[in-house]
Coordinates of C-alpha atoms in Angstrom, one line a residue:
X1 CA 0.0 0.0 0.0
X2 CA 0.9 3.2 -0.9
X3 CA 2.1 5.6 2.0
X4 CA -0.9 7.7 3.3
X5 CA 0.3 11.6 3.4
X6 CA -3.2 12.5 4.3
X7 CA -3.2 10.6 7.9
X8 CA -4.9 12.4 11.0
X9 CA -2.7 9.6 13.1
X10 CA 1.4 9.5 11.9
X11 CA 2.0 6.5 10.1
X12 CA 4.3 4.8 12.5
X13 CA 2.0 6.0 15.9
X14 CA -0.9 3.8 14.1
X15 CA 1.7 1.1 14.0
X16 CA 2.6 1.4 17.7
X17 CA -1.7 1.3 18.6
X18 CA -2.2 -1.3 16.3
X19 CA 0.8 -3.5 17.9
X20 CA -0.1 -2.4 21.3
X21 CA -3.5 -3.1 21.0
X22 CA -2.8 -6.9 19.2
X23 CA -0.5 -7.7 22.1
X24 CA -2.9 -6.5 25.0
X25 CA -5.5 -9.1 23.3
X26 CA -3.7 -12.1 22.8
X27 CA -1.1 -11.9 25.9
X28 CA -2.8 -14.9 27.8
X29 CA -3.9 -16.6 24.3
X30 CA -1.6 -19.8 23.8
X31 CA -3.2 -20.7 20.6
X32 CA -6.0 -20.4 18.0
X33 CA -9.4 -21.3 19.5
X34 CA -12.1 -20.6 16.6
X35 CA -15.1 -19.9 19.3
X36 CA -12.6 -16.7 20.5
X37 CA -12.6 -14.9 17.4
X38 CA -15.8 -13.3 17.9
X39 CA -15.0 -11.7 21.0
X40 CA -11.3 -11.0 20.3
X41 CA -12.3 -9.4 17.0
X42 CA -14.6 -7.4 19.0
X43 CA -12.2 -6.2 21.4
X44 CA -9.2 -5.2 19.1
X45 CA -11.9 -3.2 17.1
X46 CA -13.5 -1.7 20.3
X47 CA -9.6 -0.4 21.8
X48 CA -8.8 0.6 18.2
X49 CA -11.8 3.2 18.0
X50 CA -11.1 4.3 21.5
X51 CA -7.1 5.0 20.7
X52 CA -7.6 6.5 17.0
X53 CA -10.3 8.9 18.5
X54 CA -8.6 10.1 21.2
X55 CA -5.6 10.4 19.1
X56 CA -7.3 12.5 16.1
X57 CA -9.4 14.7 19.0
X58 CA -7.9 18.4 18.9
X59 CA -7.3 19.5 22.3
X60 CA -10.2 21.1 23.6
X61 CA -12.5 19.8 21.1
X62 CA -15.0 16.9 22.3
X63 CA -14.8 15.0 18.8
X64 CA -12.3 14.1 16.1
X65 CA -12.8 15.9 12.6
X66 CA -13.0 12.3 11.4
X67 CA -15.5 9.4 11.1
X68 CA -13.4 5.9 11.7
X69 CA -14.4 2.7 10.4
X70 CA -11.7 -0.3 11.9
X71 CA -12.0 -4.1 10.6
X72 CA -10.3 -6.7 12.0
X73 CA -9.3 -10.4 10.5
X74 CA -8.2 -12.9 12.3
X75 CA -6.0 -15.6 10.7
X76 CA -5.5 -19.2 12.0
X77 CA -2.5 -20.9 10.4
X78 CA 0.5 -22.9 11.9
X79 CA -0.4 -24.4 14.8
X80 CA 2.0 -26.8 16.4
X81 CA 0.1 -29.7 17.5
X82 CA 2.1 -29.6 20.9
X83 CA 0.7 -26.8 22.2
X84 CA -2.9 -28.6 21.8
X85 CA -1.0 -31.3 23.9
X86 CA -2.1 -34.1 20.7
X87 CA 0.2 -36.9 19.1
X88 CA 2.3 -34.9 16.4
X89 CA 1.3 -37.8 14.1
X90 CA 2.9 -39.1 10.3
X91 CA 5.7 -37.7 9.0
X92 CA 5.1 -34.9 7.2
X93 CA 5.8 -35.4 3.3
X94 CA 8.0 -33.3 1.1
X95 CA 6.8 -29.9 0.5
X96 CA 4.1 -30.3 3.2
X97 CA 3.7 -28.2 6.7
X98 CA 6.6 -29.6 9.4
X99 CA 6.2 -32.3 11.7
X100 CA 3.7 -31.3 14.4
X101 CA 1.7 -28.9 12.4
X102 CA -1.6 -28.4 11.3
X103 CA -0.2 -26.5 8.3
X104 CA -0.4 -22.8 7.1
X105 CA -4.1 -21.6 5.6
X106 CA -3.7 -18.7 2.5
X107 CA -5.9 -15.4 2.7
X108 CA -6.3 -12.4 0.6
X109 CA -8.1 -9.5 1.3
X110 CA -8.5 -6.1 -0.8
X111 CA -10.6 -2.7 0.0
X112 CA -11.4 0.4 -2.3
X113 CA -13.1 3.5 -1.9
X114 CA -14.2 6.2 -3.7
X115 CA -13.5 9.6 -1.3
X116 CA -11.7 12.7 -0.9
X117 CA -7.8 11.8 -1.7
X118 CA -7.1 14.7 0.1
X119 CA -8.7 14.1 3.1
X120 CA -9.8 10.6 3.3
X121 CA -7.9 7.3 3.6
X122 CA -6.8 4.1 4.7
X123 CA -4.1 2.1 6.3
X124 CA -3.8 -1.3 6.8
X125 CA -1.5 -3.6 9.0
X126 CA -0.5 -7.4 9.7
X127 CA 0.2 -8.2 13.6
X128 CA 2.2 -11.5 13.5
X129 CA 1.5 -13.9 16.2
X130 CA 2.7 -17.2 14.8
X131 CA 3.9 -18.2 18.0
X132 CA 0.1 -18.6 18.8
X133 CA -0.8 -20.0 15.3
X134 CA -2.4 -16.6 14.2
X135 CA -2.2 -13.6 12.4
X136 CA -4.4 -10.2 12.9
X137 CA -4.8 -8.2 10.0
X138 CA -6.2 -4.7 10.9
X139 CA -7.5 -1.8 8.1
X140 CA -8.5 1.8 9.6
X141 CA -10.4 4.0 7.7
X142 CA -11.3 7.5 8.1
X143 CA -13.4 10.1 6.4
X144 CA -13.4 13.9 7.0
X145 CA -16.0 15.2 8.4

């Protein structure tokens, strides 16, 4: 992605929120439990809102000068089958995942919009938690009001 010069949040203080807010949620998660996406997708998107409007408010004012619109997408992929405390079973074959893995899973993902260049936007980031067989990939918008 492009870099966005039209930002209310620097570039790299998004990163930091985003990273901070990825690591607050999954700090006592071991692994990828598919029942916990609902609720962790809802928190990472509920602590993102909170941080990018405080961080867009001008001091003083009671609002941001921009509308935010956060989505969230939880990944599963490697998950050593160790840390489910199962058998690691066969031998894996040539070219397939490693010995005591469930394997890596593919995604793609792409968003458009049709806004002000100058004042609207969008950034986009992956939070890599392969340690704990997932990835988080988050996309903030935001629209001038």
């Amino acid at each position: 992605m492009a870099a966005q010069t039209n930002s209310p949040i620097a570039l790299k203080r998004l990163e930091q929120i985003a990273t901070d807010v990825c690591n607050s949620v999954f700090e006592s998660v071991e692994y990828y439990e598919h029942p916990k996406t609902s609720q962790w997708n809802e928190t990472i998107i509920n602590k993102m809102l909170k941080a990018v409007m405080s961080e867009a408010t001008p001091q003083g004012a009671s609002m941001p000068a921009y509308k935010f619109a956060i989505n969230s997408t939880i990944v599963q992929h490697v998950v050593p089958t160790s840390q489910l405390n199962k058998p690691t079973g066969p031998p894996a074959e040539e070219g397939a995942a490693k010995k005591g893995q469930a394997g890596r899973r593919g995604m793609h993902s792409a968003t458009g919009g049709y806004w002000n260049e100058k004042t609207d936007g969008m950034w986009s980031f992956k939070w890599d938690g392969e340690a704990k067989g997932l990835d988080v990939v988050l996309m903030v918008i935001w629209i001038a009001v």
